[in-house]
């Protein structure tokens, strides 16, 4: 009899963590619940038969116990500036791959710069940050749009969200990022991250039909400005956010997402328009779907599945577009997103 692989989920009781736990079960894995709050873990595990192991990033032995016997770990607990390195180090000690759903630009950059205990050629377990709606999906779309190009002049990722009701975790992570950058904005220009205090421009982005042209905030930088250039030769990476969503995330009284169906997904819809330009040539990949938090779960779990079944292109620390066959990965998400390619 085959035993379902055990996958530890750190931050399992959070909004995104719950989606990840459900997705793991639906894909035939056995989730192992972990996180800092023992009471919330107990409530989540009650009646499911799933193991729950409280663990703190300040207590390495507790993390070791939580990861014991697991084939991989998915970190869903932000702020990732606090949790990523301790959980990565625990995964390294356990000899298992690490995947997280971070959207914090600085935390993702820190992870991509992390040096494993063992070098790539010594068989270090994979470390894949930002395997989520922000950072991972955009990276996969840009990598797919690139096709056989080895370099491009520009990459643009425009987020057409119907709205953005942030979770408590999103707000906490945003506060940490703002503190780390002293309230400045960040962008990727001339092959490097730049911090600045300039006002962000409002412009019109030509989203494909049926959405059509829509006002966006330019240089509304997301984790894609770190993941994309980590492996693609593109010196200028820009991301844009629909004005309505930007206003939602900026307002302190915007409520958290509310379930609109039995799966727990909200009614939020999204269109991600990823464009690469080289000279006068342009290529595009578009993804449409529903609920940015819910769609993060299949992204993270598909990553774990591919890692555990050997469908990867590198080892060590790398972002989604470098690790995986990007077009194949996106096609595997077809129950959750609709993909369009416009070479």
PDB file of C-alpha atoms in Angstrom, residues 138-149 152 155-156 232 234 273-277 282-286 326-327 330 339-343:
ATOM      1  CA  UNK A 138       3.885  36.581 -13.021  1.00  0.00           C
ATOM      2  CA  UNK A 139       7.275  34.879 -13.305  1.00  0.00           C
ATOM      3  CA  UNK A 140       5.722  31.833 -14.981  1.00  0.00           C
ATOM      4  CA  UNK A 141       3.749  34.041 -17.380  1.00  0.00           C
ATOM      5  CA  UNK A 142       6.747  36.162 -18.379  1.00  0.00           C
ATOM      6  CA  UNK A 143       8.923  33.055 -18.773  1.00  0.00           C
ATOM      7  CA  UNK A 144       6.245  31.490 -20.977  1.00  0.00           C
ATOM      8  CA  UNK A 145       5.874  34.652 -23.067  1.00  0.00           C
ATOM      9  CA  UNK A 146       9.646  34.792 -23.577  1.00  0.00           C
ATOM     10  CA  UNK A 147       9.568  31.438 -25.364  1.00  0.00           C
ATOM     11  CA  UNK A 148      12.842  31.043 -27.254  1.00  0.00           C
ATOM     12  CA  UNK A 149      14.077  34.549 -26.525  1.00  0.00           C
ATOM     13  CA  UNK A 152      14.300  41.090 -23.720  1.00  0.00           C
ATOM     14  CA  UNK A 155       8.793  43.021 -19.007  1.00  0.00           C
ATOM     15  CA  UNK A 156       5.423  44.397 -17.926  1.00  0.00           C
ATOM     16  CA  UNK A 232      15.819  36.212 -17.092  1.00  0.00           C
ATOM     17  CA  UNK A 234      15.492  41.681 -18.691  1.00  0.00           C
ATOM     18  CA  UNK A 273      -1.485  40.607 -18.472  1.00  0.00           C
ATOM     19  CA  UNK A 274       2.221  39.767 -18.889  1.00  0.00           C
ATOM     20  CA  UNK A 275       4.084  41.385 -21.783  1.00  0.00           C
ATOM     21  CA  UNK A 276       7.709  41.137 -22.911  1.00  0.00           C
ATOM     22  CA  UNK A 277       9.250  43.466 -25.478  1.00  0.00           C
ATOM     23  CA  UNK A 282       6.161  41.935 -28.350  1.00  0.00           C
ATOM     24  CA  UNK A 283       4.879  38.729 -26.795  1.00  0.00           C
ATOM     25  CA  UNK A 284       2.073  38.301 -24.267  1.00  0.00           C
ATOM     26  CA  UNK A 285       0.698  35.707 -21.836  1.00  0.00           C
ATOM     27  CA  UNK A 286      -2.595  36.295 -20.034  1.00  0.00           C
ATOM     28  CA  UNK A 326       6.631  27.343 -17.261  1.00  0.00           C
ATOM     29  CA  UNK A 327       4.119  26.594 -20.065  1.00  0.00           C
ATOM     30  CA  UNK A 330       0.531  26.934 -16.272  1.00  0.00           C
ATOM     31  CA  UNK A 339      -4.367  30.881 -20.010  1.00  0.00           C
ATOM     32  CA  UNK A 340      -3.986  32.779 -23.296  1.00  0.00           C
ATOM     33  CA  UNK A 341      -0.762  33.133 -25.270  1.00  0.00           C
ATOM     34  CA  UNK A 342      -0.307  35.880 -27.864  1.00  0.00           C
ATOM     35  CA  UNK A 343       3.136  35.459 -29.466  1.00  0.00           C
TER      36      UNK A 343
END
